[in-house]
Amino acid sequence: MNTVRTILSTTASRLRLLLVLALAGVFMLSQPSMAATNGAPGKSGEAHQRGGQKAIDFLGDRLPQAAKGIHLSTDELKQTLRTDSTLKVDDSGSLLYADEGPEESGATSITDSVTTPVYPTTQTFLLHSRPSSPLKIYLDFNGNTTSGTDWNRNYTGGASFYTAPFSRDGYASFSSLEHAIIQATWLSVREDYAPFNVDVTTQDPGVEGLRYSGAGDTSYGVRVVVGPNSFYPQSAGGVGYIDSFGRGDTPVYVFTSTASGAKFVSEAASHEVGHSFGLAHDGDATTTYYGGHGSWAPIMGVGYYKPVTQWSRGEYVGANNTQDDTALIARYTGWAADDYAGSTATTGTLPAGTRRYGVVNWAGDSDAFRFSLTSTHRIQISTSHNTGPVDPNLNMRLVLRNSAGAQIASSSPTGDLRASMTVTLSPGTYTVYVDGVGEGSPFNTGWSSYGSQGWYGIQLDWA
């Protein structure tokens, strides 16, 4: 089907995506078992999954093993199955989530304001966050044929099925707006997974680059298929198997429509990939997905409507899930190498007018930069988010110290995730530190430093 898309996009006239879908239908119906078992979403396949008490009964003595895969105790898994209707068990006993889509549109966010591509469109499908990492999160907007996975065994009678490419306008070729949404999605997911040794990419690494083949295989990951629902039998915003990272190119899916913007796609993508790392939902006593408070929400809750979304360990009132999100992700990926030491022994320097870029990798990580003055100067040190025009995760703090280690100034303004300071300094050597902090009370209107991680830029200028 990727070939079909290539042919269509190079024709003289712009054909409607309806033609792509029709061709995909011909492909699916030409396989006998598909016509008999798949049908329209919502009408078949439902018997192959169950939730609640039925799921508990079905698992029986397999409950402890299933709980281990989701990093919960057996009792916690039972409680989650009883209270979270989106958690399902398939015929093989594997756990999956069928996530709800957004209930409204127009979320206030920087991400959804992106309408022009940040990069040349020739780079849209060549983007990498950490190209040297052999572990991949592949954002696949190009259409995908899924075969030989649990999705096929449980929902299409074993037959392959095709997901059409992402589209907002119904045309086969990608528009400027669609390129902008794809690039903004990559930037946003890149920020969410910045602390980890994993490459968020829009370039296809191939099936073998995603499939874990056993001991000695270091190159694997997860495919995030972004496109309309062509197989799942119920309405959903996305679906993903628990603990599926590297499992035989078993994708997670983000189901899109012609109204889907970058905020929905990026939040849903990071959320579904979170499930592939074994993460459960962040909810409370009354809701499956915690919607956040103030400007903050957990990624594994519902992040569509808040500008600051972060990994969480249940630091909010009524939290029903205290999983240590970042530690669980790092069990699969490891942490990205610390780029700058947080001490005066740092290799980081900060010449005037030169912007440095880095990552706050984990709670408590601090990056240090040294600079020297030979005469008295009034200087400004400022930070920015190295994420492009998308909602960042990192709430930055600057701390300036002299050569004796005494603090001269600090900055972490309320209501602004960036930091800046202007000071007059005498000749000497100084060190400025960048780290991630919380804001306000995590159990009221703010958040802690736990998930305040991500990319940043820092620059010194003469004031």
Short mmCIF file of C-alpha atoms in Angstrom, two decimals:
data_model
loop_
_atom_site.label_atom_id
_atom_site.label_comp_id
_atom_site.label_asym_id
_atom_site.label_seq_id
_atom_site.Cartn_x
_atom_site.Cartn_y
_atom_site.Cartn_z
CA MET A 1 0.00 0.00 0.00
CA ASN A 2 2.96 2.36 0.43
CA THR A 3 3.46 1.77 -3.30
CA VAL A 4 -0.15 2.77 -3.95
CA ARG A 5 0.43 6.02 -2.07
CA THR A 6 3.57 6.77 -4.06
CA ILE A 7 1.80 6.19 -7.36
CA LEU A 8 -1.16 8.35 -6.36
CA SER A 9 1.00 11.20 -5.11
CA THR A 10 2.88 11.41 -8.40
CA THR A 11 -0.12 11.52 -10.71
CA ALA A 12 -0.88 14.73 -12.51
CA SER A 13 -4.14 15.33 -10.65
CA ARG A 14 -4.64 15.17 -6.89
CA LEU A 15 -6.87 12.16 -6.26
CA ARG A 16 -9.14 12.04 -3.27
CA LEU A 17 -8.05 9.90 -0.32
CA LEU A 18 -11.33 8.07 -0.88
CA LEU A 19 -9.65 6.34 -3.77
CA VAL A 20 -6.83 5.22 -1.45
CA LEU A 21 -9.38 3.83 0.98
CA ALA A 22 -11.20 2.08 -1.82
CA LEU A 23 -8.03 0.49 -3.05
CA ALA A 24 -7.23 -0.57 0.53
CA GLY A 25 -10.69 -2.14 0.71
CA VAL A 26 -10.02 -4.11 -2.45
CA PHE A 27 -6.79 -5.35 -0.91
CA MET A 28 -8.50 -6.45 2.30
CA LEU A 29 -11.50 -8.06 0.71
CA SER A 30 -9.29 -10.03 -1.65
CA GLN A 31 -8.13 -12.00 1.39
CA PRO A 32 -10.94 -14.45 2.23
CA SER A 33 -10.71 -14.50 6.01
CA MET A 34 -10.80 -10.68 6.21
CA ALA A 35 -14.23 -10.35 4.65
CA ALA A 36 -15.64 -12.89 7.04
CA THR A 37 -14.12 -11.63 10.26
CA ASN A 38 -13.32 -7.94 10.07
CA GLY A 39 -16.28 -6.08 8.66
CA ALA A 40 -17.02 -2.54 9.80
CA PRO A 41 -15.46 -1.39 13.07
CA GLY A 42 -17.88 -2.02 15.93
CA LYS A 43 -19.54 -5.12 14.45
CA SER A 44 -16.97 -7.86 14.88
CA GLY A 45 -13.91 -8.78 16.87
CA GLU A 46 -15.56 -7.77 20.14
CA ALA A 47 -15.86 -11.39 21.26
CA HIS A 48 -12.05 -11.60 21.22
CA GLN A 49 -11.59 -9.19 24.11
CA ARG A 50 -13.17 -8.74 27.50
CA GLY A 51 -12.90 -6.36 30.43
CA GLY A 52 -13.93 -6.15 34.07
CA GLN A 53 -14.85 -9.32 35.94
CA LYS A 54 -15.04 -11.30 32.70
CA ALA A 55 -11.38 -10.51 32.09
CA ILE A 56 -10.46 -11.51 35.63
CA ASP A 57 -12.30 -14.80 35.29
CA PHE A 58 -10.75 -15.43 31.87
CA LEU A 59 -7.21 -14.90 33.16
CA GLY A 60 -7.73 -17.09 36.23
CA ASP A 61 -4.40 -18.42 37.43
CA ARG A 62 -2.62 -16.34 34.77
CA LEU A 63 -3.43 -13.13 36.69
CA PRO A 64 -0.04 -12.92 38.47
CA GLN A 65 1.87 -13.16 35.19
CA ALA A 66 -0.40 -10.61 33.51
CA ALA A 67 0.04 -8.27 36.48
CA LYS A 68 3.81 -8.57 36.23
CA GLY A 69 3.68 -7.35 32.63
CA ILE A 70 1.88 -4.19 33.69
CA HIS A 71 4.10 -3.74 36.77
CA LEU A 72 1.19 -4.11 39.19
CA SER A 73 0.40 -6.57 41.93
CA THR A 74 -2.27 -9.18 41.24
CA ASP A 75 -4.74 -7.32 43.45
CA GLU A 76 -3.91 -4.02 41.75
CA LEU A 77 -4.55 -5.56 38.33
CA LYS A 78 -7.89 -6.93 39.50
CA GLN A 79 -8.88 -3.50 40.81
CA THR A 80 -7.74 -1.83 37.59
CA LEU A 81 -9.75 -4.24 35.45
CA ARG A 82 -12.84 -3.60 37.58
CA THR A 83 -12.55 0.19 37.45
CA ASP A 84 -10.97 0.94 34.05
CA SER A 85 -13.28 -0.06 31.21
CA THR A 86 -10.60 0.75 28.64
CA LEU A 87 -8.34 -2.11 29.82
CA LYS A 88 -9.07 -5.32 27.91
CA VAL A 89 -7.81 -8.89 27.78
CA ASP A 90 -7.61 -10.65 24.41
CA ASP A 91 -7.96 -14.35 23.59
CA SER A 92 -4.28 -15.02 24.30
CA GLY A 93 -4.44 -13.35 27.71
CA SER A 94 -2.56 -10.23 26.60
CA LEU A 95 -3.56 -6.86 28.04
CA LEU A 96 -4.40 -3.91 25.83
CA TYR A 97 -5.89 -0.47 26.23
CA ALA A 98 -8.61 0.94 23.99
CA ASP A 99 -8.35 4.65 24.69
CA GLU A 100 -11.00 7.30 24.31
CA GLY A 101 -10.52 10.16 21.90
CA PRO A 102 -10.90 13.85 22.79
CA GLU A 103 -14.40 14.94 23.78
CA GLU A 104 -13.93 18.45 22.47
CA SER A 105 -11.71 20.37 20.11
CA GLY A 106 -9.79 23.59 20.36
CA ALA A 107 -7.46 22.76 23.23
CA THR A 108 -5.41 25.81 24.21
CA SER A 109 -1.85 24.93 23.36
CA ILE A 110 1.17 26.09 21.43
CA THR A 111 1.19 22.74 19.65
CA ASP A 112 -2.17 23.21 17.98
CA SER A 113 -1.23 26.69 16.74
CA VAL A 114 1.36 25.23 14.37
CA THR A 115 0.05 25.62 10.81
CA THR A 116 3.32 26.12 8.91
CA PRO A 117 6.08 23.49 8.73
CA VAL A 118 8.99 24.20 11.06
CA TYR A 119 11.44 22.42 8.75
CA PRO A 120 11.56 22.04 4.98
CA THR A 121 8.96 19.48 3.91
CA THR A 122 11.75 17.38 2.42
CA GLN A 123 12.81 16.65 6.02
CA THR A 124 9.38 15.66 7.34
CA PHE A 125 10.06 11.94 7.06
CA LEU A 126 13.75 12.13 8.01
CA LEU A 127 13.45 13.49 11.56
CA HIS A 128 15.38 11.91 14.46
CA SER A 129 15.69 12.89 18.11
CA ARG A 130 18.62 10.57 18.92
CA PRO A 131 19.74 8.98 15.62
CA SER A 132 22.56 7.04 17.26
CA SER A 133 20.19 5.10 19.51
CA PRO A 134 19.23 1.64 18.18
CA LEU A 135 15.88 1.83 20.03
CA LYS A 136 13.15 3.48 18.00
CA ILE A 137 9.76 5.10 18.43
CA TYR A 138 8.65 5.33 14.81
CA LEU A 139 5.84 7.80 14.07
CA ASP A 140 4.30 6.28 10.94
CA PHE A 141 1.99 8.67 9.07
CA ASN A 142 2.48 7.04 5.67
CA GLY A 143 0.03 4.15 5.79
CA ASN A 144 0.86 0.68 7.05
CA THR A 145 -0.05 -2.94 6.39
CA THR A 146 -0.16 -4.87 9.66
CA SER A 147 0.39 -8.61 9.56
CA GLY A 148 1.39 -11.43 11.89
CA THR A 149 0.58 -9.58 15.13
CA ASP A 150 -1.88 -9.98 17.99
CA TRP A 151 -4.04 -7.38 16.26
CA ASN A 152 -4.40 -9.74 13.29
CA ARG A 153 -4.95 -12.85 15.38
CA ASN A 154 -7.64 -11.24 17.51
CA TYR A 155 -9.38 -8.79 15.20
CA THR A 156 -9.05 -9.85 11.57
CA GLY A 157 -9.00 -13.63 11.74
CA GLY A 158 -5.29 -13.61 11.05
CA ALA A 159 -5.53 -11.60 7.83
CA SER A 160 -3.40 -8.55 7.10
CA PHE A 161 -5.09 -5.16 7.18
CA TYR A 162 -4.19 -1.74 5.89
CA THR A 163 -4.29 1.61 7.68
CA ALA A 164 -4.51 4.54 5.27
CA PRO A 165 -2.11 7.48 5.61
CA PHE A 166 -2.81 10.41 7.91
CA SER A 167 -4.87 13.06 6.15
CA ARG A 168 -6.66 16.29 7.05
CA ASP A 169 -7.87 17.29 3.61
CA GLY A 170 -8.79 13.98 1.99
CA TYR A 171 -6.05 14.18 -0.63
CA ALA A 172 -3.44 11.52 -1.21
CA SER A 173 -0.43 13.84 -1.08
CA PHE A 174 0.53 15.63 2.11
CA SER A 175 -0.44 19.29 2.32
CA SER A 176 1.61 22.01 3.98
CA LEU A 177 -0.71 21.84 7.01
CA GLU A 178 -0.29 18.08 7.24
CA HIS A 179 3.50 18.44 7.09
CA ALA A 180 3.21 21.03 9.88
CA ILE A 181 1.12 18.68 12.05
CA ILE A 182 3.51 15.76 11.48
CA GLN A 183 6.54 17.87 12.36
CA ALA A 184 4.86 19.35 15.45
CA THR A 185 3.85 15.86 16.58
CA TRP A 186 7.45 14.71 16.26
CA LEU A 187 8.69 17.71 18.26
CA SER A 188 6.16 17.09 21.02
CA VAL A 189 6.80 13.33 21.32
CA ARG A 190 10.53 14.07 21.15
CA GLU A 191 10.12 16.25 24.23
CA ASP A 192 8.19 13.58 26.14
CA TYR A 193 10.90 10.98 25.52
CA ALA A 194 13.90 13.35 25.78
CA PRO A 195 15.29 11.78 29.00
CA PHE A 196 15.55 8.31 27.52
CA ASN A 197 17.97 6.52 25.22
CA VAL A 198 15.43 6.12 22.44
CA ASP A 199 15.18 7.73 19.01
CA VAL A 200 11.84 9.34 18.16
CA THR A 201 11.79 9.31 14.38
CA THR A 202 9.61 9.78 11.32
CA GLN A 203 11.99 7.75 9.15
CA ASP A 204 10.99 4.11 8.70
CA PRO A 205 13.62 1.86 10.37
CA GLY A 206 12.09 -1.22 8.71
CA VAL A 207 10.43 -4.17 10.38
CA GLU A 208 13.71 -5.63 11.63
CA GLY A 209 14.58 -2.27 13.17
CA LEU A 210 11.46 -2.57 15.33
CA ARG A 211 11.23 -6.28 16.07
CA TYR A 212 13.15 -7.81 18.96
CA SER A 213 14.50 -11.16 17.76
CA GLY A 214 16.13 -12.35 20.98
CA ALA A 215 19.34 -12.14 22.96
CA GLY A 216 21.94 -10.06 21.15
CA ASP A 217 19.40 -7.98 19.22
CA THR A 218 19.92 -4.37 20.23
CA SER A 219 17.83 -2.70 17.50
CA TYR A 220 14.10 -2.71 18.10
CA GLY A 221 11.22 -0.46 19.10
CA VAL A 222 7.58 0.35 18.45
CA ARG A 223 5.66 1.63 15.44
CA VAL A 224 2.99 4.29 16.07
CA VAL A 225 0.53 4.00 13.19
CA VAL A 226 -1.28 7.31 12.73
CA GLY A 227 -4.35 7.12 10.51
CA PRO A 228 -8.04 6.19 10.40
CA ASN A 229 -9.38 3.12 12.19
CA SER A 230 -9.56 0.22 9.74
CA PHE A 231 -9.77 -2.77 12.08
CA TYR A 232 -10.62 -2.10 15.71
CA PRO A 233 -14.28 -3.01 16.35
CA GLN A 234 -15.17 -0.11 18.65
CA SER A 235 -14.83 3.64 18.66
CA ALA A 236 -11.46 4.66 20.10
CA GLY A 237 -8.90 7.43 19.97
CA GLY A 238 -6.09 4.88 20.00
CA VAL A 239 -5.20 1.35 21.03
CA GLY A 240 -2.06 -0.26 22.35
CA TYR A 241 -0.91 -3.53 23.83
CA ILE A 242 0.76 -3.43 27.23
CA ASP A 243 4.45 -4.35 27.29
CA SER A 244 4.66 -4.50 23.49
CA PHE A 245 7.83 -2.50 22.86
CA GLY A 246 9.85 -4.63 20.42
CA ARG A 247 7.19 -7.36 20.27
CA GLY A 248 7.23 -8.51 16.66
CA ASP A 249 6.50 -5.08 15.15
CA THR A 250 3.18 -4.97 17.03
CA PRO A 251 2.16 -1.34 16.48
CA VAL A 252 0.22 0.98 18.71
CA TYR A 253 -2.39 3.06 16.87
CA VAL A 254 -3.58 6.64 16.96
CA PHE A 255 -6.91 6.85 15.12
CA THR A 256 -7.30 10.16 13.33
CA SER A 257 -9.96 12.01 11.38
CA THR A 258 -9.94 15.07 9.14
CA ALA A 259 -10.21 17.21 12.29
CA SER A 260 -7.18 15.77 14.10
CA GLY A 261 -4.57 18.35 15.06
CA ALA A 262 -1.04 18.10 16.41
CA LYS A 263 -2.06 18.35 20.07
CA PHE A 264 -4.34 15.31 19.87
CA VAL A 265 -1.98 13.26 17.72
CA SER A 266 1.09 13.96 19.84
CA GLU A 267 -0.59 13.42 23.21
CA ALA A 268 -2.22 10.22 21.97
CA ALA A 269 1.06 8.96 20.47
CA SER A 270 3.08 9.47 23.66
CA HIS A 271 0.23 7.91 25.69
CA GLU A 272 -0.03 4.78 23.52
CA VAL A 273 3.74 4.33 23.48
CA GLY A 274 3.58 4.63 27.27
CA HIS A 275 1.32 1.56 27.25
CA SER A 276 3.93 -0.30 25.19
CA PHE A 277 6.33 0.35 28.08
CA GLY A 278 3.87 -1.14 30.58
CA LEU A 279 2.30 2.08 31.85
CA ALA A 280 -1.28 2.06 33.14
CA HIS A 281 -3.72 4.96 33.22
CA ASP A 282 -3.49 7.84 35.65
CA GLY A 283 -6.99 8.34 37.00
CA ASP A 284 -8.77 8.92 40.28
CA ALA A 285 -11.72 7.50 42.18
CA THR A 286 -14.26 8.76 39.66
CA THR A 287 -12.46 9.01 36.30
CA THR A 288 -10.39 6.68 34.15
CA TYR A 289 -8.24 9.55 32.92
CA TYR A 290 -7.23 12.35 35.26
CA GLY A 291 -7.70 15.60 33.34
CA GLY A 292 -5.22 17.54 35.41
CA HIS A 293 -5.47 20.79 37.34
CA GLY A 294 -4.31 24.29 36.61
CA SER A 295 -2.18 24.10 33.47
CA TRP A 296 -0.91 20.56 34.17
CA ALA A 297 -2.00 17.01 33.32
CA PRO A 298 -0.30 13.59 33.34
CA ILE A 299 0.57 12.05 29.97
CA MET A 300 -1.03 8.77 31.06
CA GLY A 301 -4.18 10.62 32.06
CA VAL A 302 -5.71 12.90 29.44
CA GLY A 303 -3.41 15.64 28.20
CA TYR A 304 -5.49 17.05 25.34
CA TYR A 305 -6.63 20.12 27.25
CA LYS A 306 -3.58 21.25 29.22
CA PRO A 307 -0.41 22.96 27.94
CA VAL A 308 1.94 21.23 30.40
CA THR A 309 1.82 17.43 30.26
CA GLN A 310 4.40 15.30 32.06
CA TRP A 311 5.16 11.80 33.25
CA SER A 312 3.71 11.21 36.70
CA ARG A 313 3.91 9.05 39.80
CA GLY A 314 0.48 9.98 41.12
CA GLU A 315 1.27 13.32 42.74
CA TYR A 316 -2.25 14.73 42.69
CA VAL A 317 -5.31 14.47 44.90
CA GLY A 318 -7.10 11.13 44.59
CA ALA A 319 -4.49 9.47 42.34
CA ASN A 320 -5.23 5.78 41.75
CA ASN A 321 -1.89 4.94 40.12
CA THR A 322 1.51 5.55 41.67
CA GLN A 323 3.58 3.82 39.00
CA ASP A 324 6.97 5.50 38.60
CA ASP A 325 6.53 6.30 34.90
CA THR A 326 10.06 7.40 34.08
CA ALA A 327 11.69 4.51 35.92
CA LEU A 328 9.49 2.01 34.09
CA ILE A 329 10.27 3.53 30.68
CA ALA A 330 13.98 3.54 31.51
CA ARG A 331 13.79 -0.19 32.26
CA TYR A 332 13.27 -0.66 28.51
CA THR A 333 15.38 2.16 27.09
CA GLY A 334 17.90 3.23 29.69
CA TRP A 335 18.55 6.92 30.30
CA ALA A 336 20.17 9.13 27.72
CA ALA A 337 23.76 9.98 28.58
CA ASP A 338 24.07 13.06 30.75
CA ASP A 339 25.34 15.76 28.41
CA TYR A 340 26.74 18.17 31.02
CA ALA A 341 27.96 17.53 34.56
CA GLY A 342 26.19 19.44 37.29
CA SER A 343 29.34 20.69 38.97
CA THR A 344 32.20 23.11 38.42
CA ALA A 345 34.02 20.22 36.72
CA THR A 346 31.62 20.54 33.81
CA THR A 347 32.83 20.63 30.22
CA GLY A 348 30.11 23.16 29.43
CA THR A 349 31.21 26.70 28.66
CA LEU A 350 29.05 29.71 27.90
CA PRO A 351 30.75 32.30 25.67
CA ALA A 352 28.76 35.49 25.21
CA GLY A 353 26.33 35.30 22.29
CA THR A 354 26.60 31.53 21.87
CA ARG A 355 23.57 29.37 22.56
CA ARG A 356 24.14 25.96 24.10
CA TYR A 357 21.61 23.15 23.98
CA GLY A 358 21.07 20.34 26.42
CA VAL A 359 18.61 18.04 28.16
CA VAL A 360 17.49 17.81 31.76
CA ASN A 361 17.37 14.01 31.86
CA TRP A 362 15.77 13.19 35.20
CA ALA A 363 14.48 14.75 38.38
CA GLY A 364 17.51 16.17 40.14
CA ASP A 365 19.65 16.40 36.99
CA SER A 366 21.48 19.73 36.81
CA ASP A 367 23.60 20.95 33.89
CA ALA A 368 26.40 23.43 34.63
CA PHE A 369 28.08 25.99 32.36
CA ARG A 370 31.20 28.02 33.19
CA PHE A 371 32.15 31.48 31.96
CA SER A 372 34.77 34.05 32.92
CA LEU A 373 34.83 37.85 32.88
CA THR A 374 38.00 39.95 32.67
CA SER A 375 36.19 43.18 33.51
CA THR A 376 32.95 44.23 35.16
CA HIS A 377 29.92 43.54 32.96
CA ARG A 378 26.18 43.62 33.16
CA ILE A 379 25.01 40.36 31.61
CA GLN A 380 21.77 38.54 30.86
CA ILE A 381 21.46 34.76 30.99
CA SER A 382 18.27 33.33 29.51
CA THR A 383 16.84 29.96 28.63
CA SER A 384 14.51 28.78 25.88
CA HIS A 385 12.87 25.51 24.95
CA ASN A 386 14.68 23.58 22.26
CA THR A 387 11.43 21.99 21.12
CA GLY A 388 10.24 24.33 18.42
CA PRO A 389 6.69 25.71 18.61
CA VAL A 390 5.16 22.97 20.77
CA ASP A 391 4.18 22.65 24.43
CA PRO A 392 7.29 21.83 26.52
CA ASN A 393 7.58 19.60 29.60
CA LEU A 394 10.54 21.31 31.23
CA ASN A 395 10.04 24.09 33.77
CA MET A 396 13.50 25.62 33.99
CA ARG A 397 15.44 27.17 36.85
CA LEU A 398 18.72 29.09 36.62
CA VAL A 399 21.11 29.33 39.57
CA LEU A 400 24.27 31.47 39.30
CA ARG A 401 27.24 30.85 41.61
CA ASN A 402 30.69 32.39 41.94
CA SER A 403 33.98 30.48 42.05
CA ALA A 404 33.57 29.91 45.80
CA GLY A 405 30.18 28.28 45.24
CA ALA A 406 28.16 31.11 46.76
CA GLN A 407 24.79 31.73 45.11
CA ILE A 408 24.54 35.11 43.43
CA ALA A 409 21.13 34.88 41.74
CA SER A 410 18.40 32.46 40.75
CA SER A 411 15.38 32.55 38.45
CA SER A 412 12.28 30.38 38.04
CA PRO A 413 9.33 32.67 37.40
CA THR A 414 5.78 31.53 38.13
CA GLY A 415 3.67 31.18 35.01
CA ASP A 416 6.64 30.96 32.63
CA LEU A 417 8.56 27.74 31.97
CA ARG A 418 11.61 29.71 30.88
CA ALA A 419 14.08 31.48 33.17
CA SER A 420 16.14 34.66 32.83
CA MET A 421 18.37 36.83 34.99
CA THR A 422 20.20 40.11 34.52
CA VAL A 423 23.10 40.83 36.87
CA THR A 424 26.22 42.97 37.11
CA LEU A 425 29.33 40.88 37.78
CA SER A 426 32.91 41.77 38.63
CA PRO A 427 35.88 39.99 37.02
CA GLY A 428 36.06 36.29 37.84
CA THR A 429 34.86 32.80 36.95
CA TYR A 430 31.20 31.85 37.38
CA THR A 431 29.01 28.79 36.94
CA VAL A 432 25.36 28.83 35.97
CA TYR A 433 23.20 25.76 36.56
CA VAL A 434 20.07 24.68 34.68
CA ASP A 435 17.64 22.20 36.19
CA GLY A 436 13.96 21.31 36.15
CA VAL A 437 11.64 22.35 38.95
CA GLY A 438 8.00 22.18 39.84
CA GLU A 439 5.56 25.01 40.26
CA GLY A 440 3.16 25.57 43.12
CA SER A 441 1.73 22.57 44.95
CA PRO A 442 1.45 19.32 42.98
CA PHE A 443 -1.63 18.43 45.03
CA ASN A 444 -3.40 21.70 44.32
CA THR A 445 -2.63 23.94 41.34
CA GLY A 446 0.86 22.94 40.22
CA TRP A 447 3.26 20.05 39.78
CA SER A 448 6.47 18.70 41.28
CA SER A 449 9.91 18.48 39.72
CA TYR A 450 9.36 14.76 38.96
CA GLY A 451 8.32 15.12 35.31
CA SER A 452 10.02 18.47 34.64
CA GLN A 453 12.44 17.13 32.05
CA GLY A 454 13.26 17.96 28.46
CA TRP A 455 15.30 19.94 25.97
CA TYR A 456 16.51 23.49 26.57
CA GLY A 457 18.72 26.23 25.19
CA ILE A 458 20.80 28.64 27.28
CA GLN A 459 22.58 31.84 26.24
CA LEU A 460 24.63 34.61 27.82
CA ASP A 461 24.46 38.14 26.38
CA TRP A 462 25.81 41.51 27.34
CA ALA A 463 22.92 43.45 28.85
#
